[in-house]
PDB file of C-alpha atoms in Angstrom:
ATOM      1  CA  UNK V  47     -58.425-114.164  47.973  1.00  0.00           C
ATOM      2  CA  UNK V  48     -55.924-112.563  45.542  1.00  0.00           C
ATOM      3  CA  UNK V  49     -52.119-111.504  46.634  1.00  0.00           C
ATOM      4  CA  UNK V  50     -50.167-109.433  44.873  1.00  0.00           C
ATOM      5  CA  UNK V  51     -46.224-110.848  44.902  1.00  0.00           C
ATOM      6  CA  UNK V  52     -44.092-108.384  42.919  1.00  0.00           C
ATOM      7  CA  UNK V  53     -47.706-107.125  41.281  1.00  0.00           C
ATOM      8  CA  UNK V  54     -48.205-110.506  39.867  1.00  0.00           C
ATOM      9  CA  UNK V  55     -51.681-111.927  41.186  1.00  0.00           C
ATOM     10  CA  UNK V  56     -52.169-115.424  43.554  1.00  0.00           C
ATOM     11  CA  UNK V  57     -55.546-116.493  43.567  1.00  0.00           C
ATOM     12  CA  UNK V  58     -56.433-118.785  46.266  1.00  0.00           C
ATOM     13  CA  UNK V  59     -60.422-120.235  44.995  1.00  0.00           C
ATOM     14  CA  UNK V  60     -62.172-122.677  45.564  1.00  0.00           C
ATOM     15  CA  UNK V  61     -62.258-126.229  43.305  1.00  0.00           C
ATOM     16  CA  UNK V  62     -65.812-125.912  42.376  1.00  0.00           C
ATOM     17  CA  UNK V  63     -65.483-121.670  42.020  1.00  0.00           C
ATOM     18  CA  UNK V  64     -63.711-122.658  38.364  1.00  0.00           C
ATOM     19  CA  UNK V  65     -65.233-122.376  35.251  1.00  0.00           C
ATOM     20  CA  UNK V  66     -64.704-124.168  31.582  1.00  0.00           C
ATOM     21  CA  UNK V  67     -64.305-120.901  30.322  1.00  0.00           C
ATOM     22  CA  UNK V  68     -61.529-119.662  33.065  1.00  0.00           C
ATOM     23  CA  UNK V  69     -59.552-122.609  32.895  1.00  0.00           C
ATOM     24  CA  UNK V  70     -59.093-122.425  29.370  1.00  0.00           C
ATOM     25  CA  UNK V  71     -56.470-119.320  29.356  1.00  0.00           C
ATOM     26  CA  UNK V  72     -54.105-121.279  31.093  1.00  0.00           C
ATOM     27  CA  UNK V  73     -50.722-122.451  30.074  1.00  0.00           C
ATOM     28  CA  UNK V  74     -49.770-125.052  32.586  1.00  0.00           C
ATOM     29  CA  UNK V  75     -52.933-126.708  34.631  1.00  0.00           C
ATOM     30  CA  UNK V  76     -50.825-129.053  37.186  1.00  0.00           C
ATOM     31  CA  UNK V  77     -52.937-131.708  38.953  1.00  0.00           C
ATOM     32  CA  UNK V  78     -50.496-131.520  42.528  1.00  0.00           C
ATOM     33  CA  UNK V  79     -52.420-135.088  43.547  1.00  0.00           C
ATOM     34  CA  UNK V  80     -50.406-136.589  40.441  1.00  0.00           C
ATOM     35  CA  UNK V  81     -47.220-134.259  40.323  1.00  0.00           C
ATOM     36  CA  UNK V  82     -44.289-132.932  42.220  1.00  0.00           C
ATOM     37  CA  UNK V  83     -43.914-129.174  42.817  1.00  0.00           C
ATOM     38  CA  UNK V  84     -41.117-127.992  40.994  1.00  0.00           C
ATOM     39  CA  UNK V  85     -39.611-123.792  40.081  1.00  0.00           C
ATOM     40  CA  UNK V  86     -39.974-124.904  36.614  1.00  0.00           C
ATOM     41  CA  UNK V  87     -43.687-124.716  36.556  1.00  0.00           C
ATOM     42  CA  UNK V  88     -43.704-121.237  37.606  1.00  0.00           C
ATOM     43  CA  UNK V  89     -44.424-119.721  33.862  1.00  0.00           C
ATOM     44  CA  UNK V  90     -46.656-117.355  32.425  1.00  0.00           C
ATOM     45  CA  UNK V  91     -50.608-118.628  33.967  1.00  0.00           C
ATOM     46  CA  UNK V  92     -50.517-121.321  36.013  1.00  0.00           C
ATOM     47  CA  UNK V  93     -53.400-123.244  37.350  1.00  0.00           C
ATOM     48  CA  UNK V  94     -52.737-125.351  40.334  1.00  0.00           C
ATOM     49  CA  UNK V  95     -55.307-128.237  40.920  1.00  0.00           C
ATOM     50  CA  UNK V  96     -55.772-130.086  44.473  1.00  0.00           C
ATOM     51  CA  UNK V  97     -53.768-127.396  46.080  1.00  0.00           C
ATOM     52  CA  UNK V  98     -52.772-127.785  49.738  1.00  0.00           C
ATOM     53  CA  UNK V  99     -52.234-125.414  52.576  1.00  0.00           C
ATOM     54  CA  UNK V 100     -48.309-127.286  52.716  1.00  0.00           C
ATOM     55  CA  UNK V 101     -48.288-126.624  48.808  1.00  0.00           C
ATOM     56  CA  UNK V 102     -49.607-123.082  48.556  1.00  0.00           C
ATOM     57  CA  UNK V 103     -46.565-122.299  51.355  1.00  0.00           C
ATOM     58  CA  UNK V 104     -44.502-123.975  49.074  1.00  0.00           C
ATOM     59  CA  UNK V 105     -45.001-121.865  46.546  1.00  0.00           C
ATOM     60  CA  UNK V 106     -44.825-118.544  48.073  1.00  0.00           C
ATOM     61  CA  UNK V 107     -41.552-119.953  49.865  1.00  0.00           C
ATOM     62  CA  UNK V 108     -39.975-120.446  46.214  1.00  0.00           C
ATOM     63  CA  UNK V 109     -42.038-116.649  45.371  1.00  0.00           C
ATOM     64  CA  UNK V 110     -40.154-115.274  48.085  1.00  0.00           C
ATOM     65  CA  UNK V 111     -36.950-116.646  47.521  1.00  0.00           C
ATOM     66  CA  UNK V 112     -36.466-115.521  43.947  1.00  0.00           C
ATOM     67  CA  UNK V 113     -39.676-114.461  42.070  1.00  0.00           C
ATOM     68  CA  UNK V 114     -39.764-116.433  38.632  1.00  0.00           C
ATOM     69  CA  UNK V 115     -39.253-113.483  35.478  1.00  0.00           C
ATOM     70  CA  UNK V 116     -41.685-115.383  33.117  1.00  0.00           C
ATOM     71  CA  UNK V 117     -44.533-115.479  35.715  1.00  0.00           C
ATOM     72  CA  UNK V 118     -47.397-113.602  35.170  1.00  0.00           C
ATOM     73  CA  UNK V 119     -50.262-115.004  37.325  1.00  0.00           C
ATOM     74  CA  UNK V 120     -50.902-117.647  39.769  1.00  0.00           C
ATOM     75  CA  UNK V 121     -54.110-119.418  40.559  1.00  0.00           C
ATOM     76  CA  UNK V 122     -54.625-122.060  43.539  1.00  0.00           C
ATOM     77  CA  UNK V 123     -57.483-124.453  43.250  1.00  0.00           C
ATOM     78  CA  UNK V 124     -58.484-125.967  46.718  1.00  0.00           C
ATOM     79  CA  UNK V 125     -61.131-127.380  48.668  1.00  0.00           C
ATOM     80  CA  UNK V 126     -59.565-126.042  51.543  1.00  0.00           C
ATOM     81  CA  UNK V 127     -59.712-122.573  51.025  1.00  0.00           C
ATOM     82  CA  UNK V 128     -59.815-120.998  54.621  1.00  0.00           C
ATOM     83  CA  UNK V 129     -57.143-123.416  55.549  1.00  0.00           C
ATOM     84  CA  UNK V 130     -55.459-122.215  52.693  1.00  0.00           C
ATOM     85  CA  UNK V 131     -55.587-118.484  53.358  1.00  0.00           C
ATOM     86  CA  UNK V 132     -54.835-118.839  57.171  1.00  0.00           C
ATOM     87  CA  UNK V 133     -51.431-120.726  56.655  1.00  0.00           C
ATOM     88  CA  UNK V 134     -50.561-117.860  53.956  1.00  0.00           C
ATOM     89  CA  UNK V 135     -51.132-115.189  56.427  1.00  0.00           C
ATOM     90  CA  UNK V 136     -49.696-116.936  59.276  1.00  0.00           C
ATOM     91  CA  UNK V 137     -46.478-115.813  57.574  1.00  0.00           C
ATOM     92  CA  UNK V 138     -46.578-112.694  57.737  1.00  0.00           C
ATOM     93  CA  UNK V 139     -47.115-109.403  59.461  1.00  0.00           C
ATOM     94  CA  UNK V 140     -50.968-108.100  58.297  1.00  0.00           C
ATOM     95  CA  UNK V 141     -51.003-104.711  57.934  1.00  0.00           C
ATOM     96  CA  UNK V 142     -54.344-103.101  57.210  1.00  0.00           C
ATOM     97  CA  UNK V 143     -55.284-100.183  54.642  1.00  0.00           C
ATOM     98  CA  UNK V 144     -58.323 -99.165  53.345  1.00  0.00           C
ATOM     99  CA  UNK V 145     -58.949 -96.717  50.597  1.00  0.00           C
ATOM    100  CA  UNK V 146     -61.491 -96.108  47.491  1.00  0.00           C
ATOM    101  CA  UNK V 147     -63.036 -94.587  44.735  1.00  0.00           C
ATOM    102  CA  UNK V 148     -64.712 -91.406  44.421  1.00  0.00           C
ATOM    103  CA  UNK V 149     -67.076 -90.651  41.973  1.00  0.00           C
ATOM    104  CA  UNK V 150     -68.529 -87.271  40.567  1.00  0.00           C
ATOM    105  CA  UNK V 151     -70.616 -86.994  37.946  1.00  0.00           C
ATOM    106  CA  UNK V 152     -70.182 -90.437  36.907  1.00  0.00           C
ATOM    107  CA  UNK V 153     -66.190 -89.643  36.745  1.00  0.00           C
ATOM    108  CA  UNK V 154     -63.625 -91.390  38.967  1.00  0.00           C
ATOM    109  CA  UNK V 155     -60.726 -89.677  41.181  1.00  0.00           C
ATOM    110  CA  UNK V 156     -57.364 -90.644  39.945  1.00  0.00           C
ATOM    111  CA  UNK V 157     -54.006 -89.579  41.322  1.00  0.00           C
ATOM    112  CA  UNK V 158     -50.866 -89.467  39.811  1.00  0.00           C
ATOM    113  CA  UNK V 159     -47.732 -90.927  43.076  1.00  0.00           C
ATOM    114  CA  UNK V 160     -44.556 -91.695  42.097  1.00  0.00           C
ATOM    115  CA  UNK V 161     -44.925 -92.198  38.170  1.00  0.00           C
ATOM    116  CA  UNK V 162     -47.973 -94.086  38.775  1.00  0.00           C
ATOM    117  CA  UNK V 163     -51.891 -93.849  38.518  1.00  0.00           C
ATOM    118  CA  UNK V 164     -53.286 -94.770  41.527  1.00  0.00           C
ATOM    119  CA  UNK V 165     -56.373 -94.746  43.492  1.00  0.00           C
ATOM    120  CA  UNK V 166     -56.012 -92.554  47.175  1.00  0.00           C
ATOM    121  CA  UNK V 167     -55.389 -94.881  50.291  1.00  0.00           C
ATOM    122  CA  UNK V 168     -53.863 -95.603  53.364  1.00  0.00           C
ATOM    123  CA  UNK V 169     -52.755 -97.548  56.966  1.00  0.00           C
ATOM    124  CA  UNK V 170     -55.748 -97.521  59.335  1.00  0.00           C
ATOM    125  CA  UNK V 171     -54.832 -95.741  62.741  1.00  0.00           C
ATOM    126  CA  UNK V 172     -55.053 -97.268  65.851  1.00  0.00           C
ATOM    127  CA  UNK V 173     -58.447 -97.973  66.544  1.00  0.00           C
ATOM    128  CA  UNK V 174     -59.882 -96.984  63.902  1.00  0.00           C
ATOM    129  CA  UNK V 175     -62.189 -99.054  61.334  1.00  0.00           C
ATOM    130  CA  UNK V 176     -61.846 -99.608  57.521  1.00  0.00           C
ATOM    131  CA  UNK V 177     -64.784 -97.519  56.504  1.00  0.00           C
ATOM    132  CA  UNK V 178     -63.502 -94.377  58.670  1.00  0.00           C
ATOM    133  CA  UNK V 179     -59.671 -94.911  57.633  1.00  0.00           C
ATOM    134  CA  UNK V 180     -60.802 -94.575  53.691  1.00  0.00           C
ATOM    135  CA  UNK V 181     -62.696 -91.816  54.070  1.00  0.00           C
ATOM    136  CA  UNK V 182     -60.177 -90.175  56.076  1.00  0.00           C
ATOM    137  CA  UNK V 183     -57.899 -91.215  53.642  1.00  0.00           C
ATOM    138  CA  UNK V 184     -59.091 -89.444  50.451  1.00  0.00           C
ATOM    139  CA  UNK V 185     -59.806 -85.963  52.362  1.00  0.00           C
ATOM    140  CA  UNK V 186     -56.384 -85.848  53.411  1.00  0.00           C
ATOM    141  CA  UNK V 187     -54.545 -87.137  50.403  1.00  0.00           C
ATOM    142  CA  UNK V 188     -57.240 -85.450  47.974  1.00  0.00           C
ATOM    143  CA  UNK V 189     -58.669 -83.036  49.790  1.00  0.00           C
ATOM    144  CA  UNK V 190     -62.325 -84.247  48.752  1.00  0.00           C
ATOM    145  CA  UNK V 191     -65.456 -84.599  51.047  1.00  0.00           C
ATOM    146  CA  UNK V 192     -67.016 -88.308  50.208  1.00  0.00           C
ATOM    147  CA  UNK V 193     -69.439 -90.361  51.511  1.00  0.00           C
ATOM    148  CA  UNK V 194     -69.022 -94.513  51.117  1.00  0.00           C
ATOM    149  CA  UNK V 195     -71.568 -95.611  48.746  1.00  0.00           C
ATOM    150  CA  UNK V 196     -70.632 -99.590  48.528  1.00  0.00           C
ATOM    151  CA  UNK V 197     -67.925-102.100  49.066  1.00  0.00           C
ATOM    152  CA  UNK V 198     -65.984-102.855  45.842  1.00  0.00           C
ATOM    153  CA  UNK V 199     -63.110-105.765  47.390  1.00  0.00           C
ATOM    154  CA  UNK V 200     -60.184-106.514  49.275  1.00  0.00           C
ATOM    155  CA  UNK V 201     -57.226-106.697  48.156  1.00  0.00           C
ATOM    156  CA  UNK V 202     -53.551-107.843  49.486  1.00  0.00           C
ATOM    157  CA  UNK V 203     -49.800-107.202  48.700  1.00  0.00           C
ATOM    158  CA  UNK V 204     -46.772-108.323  49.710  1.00  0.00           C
ATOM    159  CA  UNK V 205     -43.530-106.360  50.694  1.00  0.00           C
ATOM    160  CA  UNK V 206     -40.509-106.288  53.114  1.00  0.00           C
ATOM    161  CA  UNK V 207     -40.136-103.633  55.752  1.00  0.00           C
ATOM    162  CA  UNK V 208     -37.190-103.728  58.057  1.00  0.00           C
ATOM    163  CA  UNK V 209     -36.530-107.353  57.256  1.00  0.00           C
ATOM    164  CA  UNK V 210     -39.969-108.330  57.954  1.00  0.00           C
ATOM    165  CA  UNK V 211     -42.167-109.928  55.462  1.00  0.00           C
ATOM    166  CA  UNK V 212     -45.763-107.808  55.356  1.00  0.00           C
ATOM    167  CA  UNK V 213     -48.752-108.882  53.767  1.00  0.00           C
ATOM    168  CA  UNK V 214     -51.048-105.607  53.325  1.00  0.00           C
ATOM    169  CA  UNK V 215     -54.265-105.544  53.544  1.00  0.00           C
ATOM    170  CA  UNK V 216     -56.492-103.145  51.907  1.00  0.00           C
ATOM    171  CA  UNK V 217     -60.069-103.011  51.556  1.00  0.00           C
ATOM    172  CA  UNK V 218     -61.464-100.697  49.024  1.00  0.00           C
ATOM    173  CA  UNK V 219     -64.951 -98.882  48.715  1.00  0.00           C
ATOM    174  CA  UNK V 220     -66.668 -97.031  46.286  1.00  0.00           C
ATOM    175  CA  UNK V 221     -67.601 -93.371  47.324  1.00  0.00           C
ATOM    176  CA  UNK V 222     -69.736 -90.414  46.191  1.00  0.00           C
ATOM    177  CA  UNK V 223     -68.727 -86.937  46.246  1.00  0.00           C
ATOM    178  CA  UNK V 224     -69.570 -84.729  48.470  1.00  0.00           C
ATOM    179  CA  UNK V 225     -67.234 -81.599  47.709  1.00  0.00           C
ATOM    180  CA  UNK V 226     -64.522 -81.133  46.058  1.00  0.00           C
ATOM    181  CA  UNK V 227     -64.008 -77.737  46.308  1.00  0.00           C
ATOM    182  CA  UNK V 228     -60.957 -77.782  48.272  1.00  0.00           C
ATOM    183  CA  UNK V 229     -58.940 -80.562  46.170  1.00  0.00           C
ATOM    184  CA  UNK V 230     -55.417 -80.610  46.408  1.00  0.00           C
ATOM    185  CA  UNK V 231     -53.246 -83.303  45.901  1.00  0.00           C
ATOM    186  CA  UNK V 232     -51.551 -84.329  49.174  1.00  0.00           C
ATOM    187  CA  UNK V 233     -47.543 -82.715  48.764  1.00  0.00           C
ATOM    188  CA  UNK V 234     -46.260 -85.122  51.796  1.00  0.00           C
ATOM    189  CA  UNK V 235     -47.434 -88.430  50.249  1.00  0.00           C
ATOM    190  CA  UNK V 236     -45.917 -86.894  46.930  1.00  0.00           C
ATOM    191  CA  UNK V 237     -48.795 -86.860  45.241  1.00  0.00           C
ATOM    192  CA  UNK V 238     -48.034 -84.899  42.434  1.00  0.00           C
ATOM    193  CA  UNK V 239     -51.716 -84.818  40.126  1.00  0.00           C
ATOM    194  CA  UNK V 240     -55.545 -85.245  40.780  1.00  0.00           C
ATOM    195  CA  UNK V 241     -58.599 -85.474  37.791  1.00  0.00           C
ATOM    196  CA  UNK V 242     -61.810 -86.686  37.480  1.00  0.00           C
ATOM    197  CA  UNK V 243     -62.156 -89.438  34.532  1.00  0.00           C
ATOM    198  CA  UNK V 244     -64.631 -90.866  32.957  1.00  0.00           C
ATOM    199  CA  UNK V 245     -64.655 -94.807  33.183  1.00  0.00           C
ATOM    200  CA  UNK V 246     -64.089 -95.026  29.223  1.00  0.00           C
ATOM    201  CA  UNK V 247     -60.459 -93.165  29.375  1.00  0.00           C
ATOM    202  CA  UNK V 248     -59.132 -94.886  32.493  1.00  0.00           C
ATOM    203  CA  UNK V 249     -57.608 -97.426  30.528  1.00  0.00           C
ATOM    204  CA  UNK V 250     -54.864 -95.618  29.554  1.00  0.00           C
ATOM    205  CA  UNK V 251     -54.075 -94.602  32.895  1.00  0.00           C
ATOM    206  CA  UNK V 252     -54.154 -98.333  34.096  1.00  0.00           C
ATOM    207  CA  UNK V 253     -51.370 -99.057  31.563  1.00  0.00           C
ATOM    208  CA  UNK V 254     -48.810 -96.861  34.040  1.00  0.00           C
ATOM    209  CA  UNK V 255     -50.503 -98.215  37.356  1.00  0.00           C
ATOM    210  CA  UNK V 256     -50.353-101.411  39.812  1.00  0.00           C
ATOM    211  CA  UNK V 257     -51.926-104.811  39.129  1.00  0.00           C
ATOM    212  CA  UNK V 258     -53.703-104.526  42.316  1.00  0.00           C
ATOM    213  CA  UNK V 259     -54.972-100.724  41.308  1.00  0.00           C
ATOM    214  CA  UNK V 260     -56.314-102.516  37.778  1.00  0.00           C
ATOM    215  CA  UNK V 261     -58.288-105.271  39.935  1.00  0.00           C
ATOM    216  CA  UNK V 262     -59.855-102.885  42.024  1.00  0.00           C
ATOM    217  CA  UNK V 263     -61.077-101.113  38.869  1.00  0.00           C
ATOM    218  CA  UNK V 264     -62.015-104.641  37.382  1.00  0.00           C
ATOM    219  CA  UNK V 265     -63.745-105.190  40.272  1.00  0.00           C
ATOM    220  CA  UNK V 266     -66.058-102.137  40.043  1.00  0.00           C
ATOM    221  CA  UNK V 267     -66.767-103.029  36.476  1.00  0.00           C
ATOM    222  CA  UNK V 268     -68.348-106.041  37.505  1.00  0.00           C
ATOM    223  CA  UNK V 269     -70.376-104.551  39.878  1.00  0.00           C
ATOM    224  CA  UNK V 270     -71.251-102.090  37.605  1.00  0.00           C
ATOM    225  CA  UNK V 271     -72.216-104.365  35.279  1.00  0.00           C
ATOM    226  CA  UNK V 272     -73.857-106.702  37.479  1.00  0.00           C
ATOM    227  CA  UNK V 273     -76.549-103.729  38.238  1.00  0.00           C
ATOM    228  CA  UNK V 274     -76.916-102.551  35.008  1.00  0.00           C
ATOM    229  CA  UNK V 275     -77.905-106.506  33.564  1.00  0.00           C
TER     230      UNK V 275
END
């Protein structure tokens, strides 16, 4: 599980899910067995060890409260993971989103919202389940036909509506084309640009987007990659 606080990422994984490789671009591991919690640790990457569902709470409570400038990423290690993850959501509201990304002749449907790239999505209606809320989604805020091809991840976020904490939930999917004939980008939602990209020059575009928007396209990538090996 990855959350998004202020587009910085918390990972919540599991002890034996971390690799030589991965811990070595961190700079702070803290071992919470042998040390205190403390604001001060909250710097640039920071690996947790022996993380607890009281400690992970901990930390979002100090995330919450004032979110640290020099932080860029968070990641819990735990053998408790589900524990973990349920006393995290427990604190919020869970909102759930779903939304994807289409594909057309091997190019990928970007949008351009609010001065950022982004990838089409949105709130699933009453009722209504994650697969049918995406594609309903990208018609209306695209106007393109698509057909869900695979499941790419999940991702969540964390804002403050009315005075109440949220913790967004979107799961994203990976979608062929069916017709794009009628694409329009979506006035309402102030949408304000759509293009088809190759996967080479949406790098750029990630530069001006959301951390959450860049894991979903890291995400892909793997799979991608994953197929071709």
């Amino acid at each position: 599980m990855t959350i998004f606080f202020d587009d910085r990422p918390v990972r919540i994984v599991r002890t034996n899910q971390l690799s030589a490789a991965e811990t070595s671009r961190f700079e702070h591991i803290v071992d919470l067995r042998l040390e205190k919690l403390q604001r001060t640790m909250l710097t640039g990457h920071v690996l947790f060890l022996n993380s607890t569902a009281t400690s992970a709470i901990q930390v979002i409570q100090m995330l919450e409260k004032e979110f640290p400038k020099d932080l860029l990423s968070i990641t819990m290690a735990t053998r408790e993971k589900a524990e973990v993850e349920d006393r995290i959501k427990a604190q919020y509201k869970v909102i759930k989103a779903a939304g994807g990304v289409v594909v057309k002749g091997g190019k990928w449907l970007f949008m351009y919202r609010r001065k950022m790239w982004d990838l089409p999505k949105g709130k699933l209606d009453k009722g209504e389940n994650s697969k049918v809320a995406a594609t309903r989604e990208i018609e209306e805020e695209t106007g393109v036909k698509a057909i869900i091809r695979d499941k790419i991840c999940t991702t969540w976020h964390t804002y403050t509506l009315n005075n109440s904490r949220i913790l967004k939930r979107t799961k994203w999917y990976l979608f062929d084309c069916l017709d794009d004939s009628h694409m329009s980008p979506q006035a309402e939602e102030q949408i304000e640009k759509l293009d088809w990209y190759e996967p080479a020059d949406v790098k750029p575009l990630l530069i001006k987007s959301y951390s959450s928007i860049r894991y979903v396209i890291d995400s892909l990538n793997k799979i991608h990659n994953l197929k071709e090996s």
